[in-house]
XYZ file of C-alpha atoms in Angstrom:
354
model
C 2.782 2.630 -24.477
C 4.526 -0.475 -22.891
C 8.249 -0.484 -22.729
C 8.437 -4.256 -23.168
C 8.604 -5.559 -27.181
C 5.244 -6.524 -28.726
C 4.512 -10.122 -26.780
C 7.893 -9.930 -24.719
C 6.839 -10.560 -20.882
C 8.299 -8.786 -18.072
C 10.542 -10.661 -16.464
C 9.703 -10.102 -13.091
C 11.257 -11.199 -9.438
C 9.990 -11.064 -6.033
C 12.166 -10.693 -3.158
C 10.780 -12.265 0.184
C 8.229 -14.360 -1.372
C 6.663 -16.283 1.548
C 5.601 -13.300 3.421
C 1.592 -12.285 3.276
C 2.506 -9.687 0.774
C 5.042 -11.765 -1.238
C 2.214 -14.294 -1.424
C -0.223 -11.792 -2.182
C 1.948 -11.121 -5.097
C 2.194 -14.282 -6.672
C -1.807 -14.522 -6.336
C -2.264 -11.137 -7.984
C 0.065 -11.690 -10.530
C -0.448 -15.355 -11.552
C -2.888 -14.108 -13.998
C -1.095 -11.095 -15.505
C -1.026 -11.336 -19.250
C 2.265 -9.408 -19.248
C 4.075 -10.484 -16.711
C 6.589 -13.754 -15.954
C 7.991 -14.291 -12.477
C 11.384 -15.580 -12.993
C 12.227 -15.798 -9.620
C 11.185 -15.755 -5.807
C 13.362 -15.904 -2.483
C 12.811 -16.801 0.877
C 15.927 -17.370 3.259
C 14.198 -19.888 5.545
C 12.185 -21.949 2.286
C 15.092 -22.101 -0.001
C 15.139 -25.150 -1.995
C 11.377 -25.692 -1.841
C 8.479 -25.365 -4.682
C 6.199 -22.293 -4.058
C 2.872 -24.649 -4.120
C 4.556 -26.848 -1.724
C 4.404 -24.333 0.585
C 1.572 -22.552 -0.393
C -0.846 -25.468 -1.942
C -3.544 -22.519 -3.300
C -0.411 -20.960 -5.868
C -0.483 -24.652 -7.931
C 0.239 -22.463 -10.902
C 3.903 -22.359 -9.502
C 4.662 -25.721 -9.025
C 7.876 -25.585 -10.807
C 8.954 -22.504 -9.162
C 11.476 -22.729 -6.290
C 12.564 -20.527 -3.808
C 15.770 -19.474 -3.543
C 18.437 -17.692 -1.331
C 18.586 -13.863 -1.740
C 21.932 -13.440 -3.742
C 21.357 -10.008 -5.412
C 24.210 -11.373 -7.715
C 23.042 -14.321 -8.804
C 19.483 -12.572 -9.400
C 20.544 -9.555 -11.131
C 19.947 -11.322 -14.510
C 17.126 -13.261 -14.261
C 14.571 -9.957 -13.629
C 14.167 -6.621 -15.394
C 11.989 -5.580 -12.578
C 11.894 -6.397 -8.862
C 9.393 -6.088 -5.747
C 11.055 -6.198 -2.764
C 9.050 -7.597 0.057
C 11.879 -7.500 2.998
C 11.297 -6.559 6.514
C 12.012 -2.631 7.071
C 15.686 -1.786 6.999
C 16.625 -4.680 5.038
C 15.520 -3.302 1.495
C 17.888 -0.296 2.011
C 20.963 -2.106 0.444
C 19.172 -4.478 -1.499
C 17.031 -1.922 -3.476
C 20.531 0.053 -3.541
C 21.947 -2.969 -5.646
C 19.078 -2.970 -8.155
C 18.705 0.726 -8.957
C 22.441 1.069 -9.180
C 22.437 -2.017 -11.644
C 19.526 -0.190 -13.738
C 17.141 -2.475 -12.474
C 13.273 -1.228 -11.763
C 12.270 -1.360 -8.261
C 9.056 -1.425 -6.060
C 10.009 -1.800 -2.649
C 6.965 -2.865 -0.246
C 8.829 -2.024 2.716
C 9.248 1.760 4.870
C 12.772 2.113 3.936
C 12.349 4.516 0.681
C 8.904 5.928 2.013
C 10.170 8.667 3.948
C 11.802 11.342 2.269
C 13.587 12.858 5.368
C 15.818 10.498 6.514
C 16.036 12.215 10.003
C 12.240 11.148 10.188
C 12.861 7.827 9.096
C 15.509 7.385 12.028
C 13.447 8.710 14.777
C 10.299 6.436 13.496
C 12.311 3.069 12.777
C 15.404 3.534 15.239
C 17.670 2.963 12.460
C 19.838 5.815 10.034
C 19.358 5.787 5.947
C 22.707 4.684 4.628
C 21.694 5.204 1.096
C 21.043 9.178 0.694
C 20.795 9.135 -2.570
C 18.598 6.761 -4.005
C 16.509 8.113 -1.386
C 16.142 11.039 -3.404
C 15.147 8.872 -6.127
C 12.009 7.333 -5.137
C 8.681 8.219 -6.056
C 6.164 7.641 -3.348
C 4.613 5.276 -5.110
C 0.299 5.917 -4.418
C -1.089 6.578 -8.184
C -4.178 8.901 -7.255
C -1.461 11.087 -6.285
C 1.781 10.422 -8.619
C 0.925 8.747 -11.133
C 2.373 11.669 -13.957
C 5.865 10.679 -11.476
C 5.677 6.740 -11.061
C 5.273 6.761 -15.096
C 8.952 8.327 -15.339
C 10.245 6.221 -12.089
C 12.552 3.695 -11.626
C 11.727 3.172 -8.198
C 8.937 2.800 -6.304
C 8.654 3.114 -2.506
C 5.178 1.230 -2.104
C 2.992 3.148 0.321
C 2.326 1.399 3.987
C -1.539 -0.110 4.465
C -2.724 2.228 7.070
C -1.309 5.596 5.445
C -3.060 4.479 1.808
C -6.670 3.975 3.632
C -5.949 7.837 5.678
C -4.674 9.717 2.989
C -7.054 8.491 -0.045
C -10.039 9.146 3.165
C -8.294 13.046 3.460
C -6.866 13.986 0.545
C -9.853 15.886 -0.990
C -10.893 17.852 1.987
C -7.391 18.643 2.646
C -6.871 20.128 -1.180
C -10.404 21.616 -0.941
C -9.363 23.429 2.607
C -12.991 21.710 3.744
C -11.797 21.195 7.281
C -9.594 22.622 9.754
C -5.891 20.573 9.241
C -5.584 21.141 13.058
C -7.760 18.636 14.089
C -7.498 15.522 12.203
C -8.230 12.426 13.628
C -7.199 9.120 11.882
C -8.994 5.943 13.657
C -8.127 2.453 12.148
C -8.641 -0.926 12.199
C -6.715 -3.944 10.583
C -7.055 -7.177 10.560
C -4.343 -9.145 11.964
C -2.094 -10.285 8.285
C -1.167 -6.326 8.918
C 1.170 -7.973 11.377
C 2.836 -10.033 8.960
C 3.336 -13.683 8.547
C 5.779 -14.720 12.181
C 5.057 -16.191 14.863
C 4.467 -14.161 17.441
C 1.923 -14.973 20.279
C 0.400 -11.183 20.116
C -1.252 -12.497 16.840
C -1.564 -15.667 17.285
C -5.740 -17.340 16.806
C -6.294 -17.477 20.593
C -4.601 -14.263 21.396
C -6.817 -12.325 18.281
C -10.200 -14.649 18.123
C -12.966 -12.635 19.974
C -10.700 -9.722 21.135
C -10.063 -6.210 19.195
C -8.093 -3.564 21.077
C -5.873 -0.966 20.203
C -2.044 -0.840 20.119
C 0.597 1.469 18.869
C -1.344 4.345 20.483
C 0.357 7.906 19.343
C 3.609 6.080 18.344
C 2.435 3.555 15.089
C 5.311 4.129 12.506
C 2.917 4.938 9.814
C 1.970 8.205 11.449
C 4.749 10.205 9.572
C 4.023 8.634 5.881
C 0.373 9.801 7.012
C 1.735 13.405 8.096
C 4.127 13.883 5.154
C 1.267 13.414 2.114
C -1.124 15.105 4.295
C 1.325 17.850 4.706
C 2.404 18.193 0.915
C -1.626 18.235 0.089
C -2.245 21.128 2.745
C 1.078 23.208 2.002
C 2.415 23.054 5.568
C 3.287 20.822 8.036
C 0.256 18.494 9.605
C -0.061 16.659 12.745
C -2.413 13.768 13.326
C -3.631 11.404 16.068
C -3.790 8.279 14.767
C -4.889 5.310 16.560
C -4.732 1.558 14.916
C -6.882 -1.362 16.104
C -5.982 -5.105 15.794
C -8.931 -6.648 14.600
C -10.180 -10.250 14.917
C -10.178 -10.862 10.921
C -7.280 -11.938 8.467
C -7.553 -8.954 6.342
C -9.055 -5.665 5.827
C -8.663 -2.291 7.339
C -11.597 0.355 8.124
C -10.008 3.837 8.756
C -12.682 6.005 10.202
C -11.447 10.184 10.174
C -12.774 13.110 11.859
C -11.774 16.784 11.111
C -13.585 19.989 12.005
C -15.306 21.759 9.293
C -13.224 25.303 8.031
C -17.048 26.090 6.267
C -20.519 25.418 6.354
C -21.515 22.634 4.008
C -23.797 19.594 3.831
C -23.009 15.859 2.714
C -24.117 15.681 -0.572
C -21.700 19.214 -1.410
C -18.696 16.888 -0.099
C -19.647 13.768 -1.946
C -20.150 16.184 -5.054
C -16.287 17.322 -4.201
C -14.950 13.495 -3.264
C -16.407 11.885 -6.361
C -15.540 14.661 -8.695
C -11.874 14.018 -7.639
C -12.159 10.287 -8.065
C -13.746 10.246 -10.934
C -11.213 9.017 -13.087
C -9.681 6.761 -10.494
C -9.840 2.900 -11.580
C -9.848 1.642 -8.196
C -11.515 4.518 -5.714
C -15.070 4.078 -5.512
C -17.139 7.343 -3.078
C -20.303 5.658 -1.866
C -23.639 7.331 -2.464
C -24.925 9.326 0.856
C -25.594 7.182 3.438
C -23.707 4.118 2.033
C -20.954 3.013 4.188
C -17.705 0.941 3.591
C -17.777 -2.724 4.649
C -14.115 -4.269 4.782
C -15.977 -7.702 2.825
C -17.126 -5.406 0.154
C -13.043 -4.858 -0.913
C -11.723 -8.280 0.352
C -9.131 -9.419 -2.024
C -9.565 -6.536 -4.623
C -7.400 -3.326 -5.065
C -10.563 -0.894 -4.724
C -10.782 1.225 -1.671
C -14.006 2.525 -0.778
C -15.065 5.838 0.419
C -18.061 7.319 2.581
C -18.845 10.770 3.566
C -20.792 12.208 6.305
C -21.061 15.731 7.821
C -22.690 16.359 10.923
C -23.736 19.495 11.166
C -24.832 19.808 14.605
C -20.733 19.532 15.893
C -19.952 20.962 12.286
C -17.541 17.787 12.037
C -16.810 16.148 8.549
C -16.566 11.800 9.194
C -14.946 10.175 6.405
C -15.078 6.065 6.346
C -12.496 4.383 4.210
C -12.169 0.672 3.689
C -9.616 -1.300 1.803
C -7.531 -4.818 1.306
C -4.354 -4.306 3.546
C -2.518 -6.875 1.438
C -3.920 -5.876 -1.718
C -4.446 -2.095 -1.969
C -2.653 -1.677 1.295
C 0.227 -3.131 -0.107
C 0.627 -6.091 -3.536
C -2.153 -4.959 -5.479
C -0.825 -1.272 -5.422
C 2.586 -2.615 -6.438
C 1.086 -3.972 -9.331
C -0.841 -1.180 -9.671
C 2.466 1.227 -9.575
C 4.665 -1.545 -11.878
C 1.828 -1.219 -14.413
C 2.106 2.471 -15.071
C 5.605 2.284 -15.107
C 5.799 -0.072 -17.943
C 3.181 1.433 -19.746
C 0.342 -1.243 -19.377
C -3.168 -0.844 -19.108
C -3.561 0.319 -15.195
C -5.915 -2.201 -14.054
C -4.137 -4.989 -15.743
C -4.358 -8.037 -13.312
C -6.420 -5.783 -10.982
C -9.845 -6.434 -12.176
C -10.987 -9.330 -9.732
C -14.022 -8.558 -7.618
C -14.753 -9.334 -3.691
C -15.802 -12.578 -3.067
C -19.098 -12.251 -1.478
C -20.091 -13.800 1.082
């Protein structure tokens, strides 16, 4: 049941607003039938219209930017998606959970339960203990029965939503040998964010693809600690990330010894009877593969399955939107069970193909 009053809209605000995600957020949500934004910041476009900026969001034409003054905004949102850079969302989300104010935070700050992990990972220590215990980690195949009850959200990172979805069933189904995962993936380069910085920059990216963040990408821990609640004791991976020469998409590809003897089609049977109910995970038929155009732009994330018997290795191939699943759509996704309406609400566009 929705928590808002029969044709009441949410009254929603965004928080960093002229990021890829913030963006992504405006897109996605522009045609919510429950939702109103009532307000958007940016520090450095304060004072200017959202489609000035952004000419494809003409829908918000009369919305402005403003400066974030968690004050000032406190009344003009009953729910809020933070889209800061890591570290700054600890004090702001602090402000709006303390003020009784729903929360989906996009950034790492609240994903990490262990804050000792979180300061080894992002160099910096978790001033804000306990609404730390308070957040739900917010991936709905997982927790949804929590995010219903939540009042804050930590939005799950791009890379650790296309690995754990990819793992999740073998890992509950003890189909492979924890011991030996492998986590291989490829982004395109709006993972980065929306900065200038020459690394991603068209001339630097256009007809390259290499990898970076070898053994030391701060998603590896948000990886390890679902992987490790699924399993039941602690997991290690090696994950690898690629910088692809696209704008958006990731392809995680994941290898893990087999614990048993099985075949393909006994995996798929396990994948898609765990899925089945899932809105937005589709498991491909055998021998069907995911293509990052296939989810561009939609909150699905697709699944394929192969086991090759003759190294008695299981290959799973997961592809979603990094700005949509990866990150706004699943904020959507998470503020949709948490006020009670229907799940795919606003989540129902397809890829555009070609």
């Amino acid at each position: 049941m929705s928590t808002t009053k029969n044709n009441e809209k949410l009254k929603v605000a965004i928080c960093g607003g002229s990021g890829y995600t913030g963006v992504e957020l405006l897109r996605i949500l522009s045609g919510h039938p429950k939702v109103k934004i009532t307000a958007v910041t940016s520090e450095k476009s304060a004072g200017k219209s959202v489609s000035a900026l952004f000419p494809h969001l003409e829908k918000y034409r009369t919305l402005t930017y403003e400066p974030l003054n968690k004050i000032n905004l406190l009344d003009k949102a009953d729910l809020f998606f933070l889209a800061l850079p890591h570290g700054a969302s600890q004090e702001a989300v602090n402000f709006f959970v303390e003020n009784k104010k729903r929360v989906i935070d996009l950034s790492a700050d609240y994903r990490l339960s262990d804050p000792t992990v979180y300061q080894e990972w992002y160099g910096l220590p978790h001033k804000r203990l306990a609404t730390l215990k308070k957040a739900v980690f917010g991936l709905p195949e997982i927790y949804r029965s929590k995010i219903k009850k939540a009042k804050l959200i930590a939005n799950p990172g791009c890379y650790p939503t296309s690995a754990i979805l990819g793992l999740l069933p073998a890992i509950k189904n003890k189909l492979v040998d924890v011991s030996s995962l492998i986590i291989d993936s490829k982004s395109g380069a709006t993972g980065a964010g929306r900065k200038a910085d020459i690394a991603v920059s068209f001339c630097e990216v256009n007809e390259g693809f290499k990898a970076y963040g070898i053994g030391t990408h701060r998603h590896t821990p948000e990886i390890e600690q679902e992987l490790s609640l699924a399993a039941g004791k602690k997991i290690m991976v090696n994950f690898t990330p690629h910088l692809l020469p696209v704008d958006r998409g990731i392809l995680t590809t994941m290898y893990a010894k087999l614990s048993q003897k099985t075949d393909t089609a006994s995996v798929l049977r396990i994948y898609k009877k765990m899925y089945k109910d899932e809105p937005f995970v589709c498991v491909l038929d055998e021998g069907i593969f995911p293509n990052i155009k296939n989810v561009r732009g939609t909150n699905y994330c697709h699944i394929g399955i192969k086991v090759v018997q003759r190294t008695d290795t299981l290959i799973i191939v997961s592809a979603i939107d990094n700005l949509v699943k990866g990150a706004s759509g699943q904020a959507v996704h998470n503020m949709n069970i948490m006020m009670g309406f229907g799940e795919t609400t606003g989540l129902e566009s397809l890829a555009l193909f070609p």
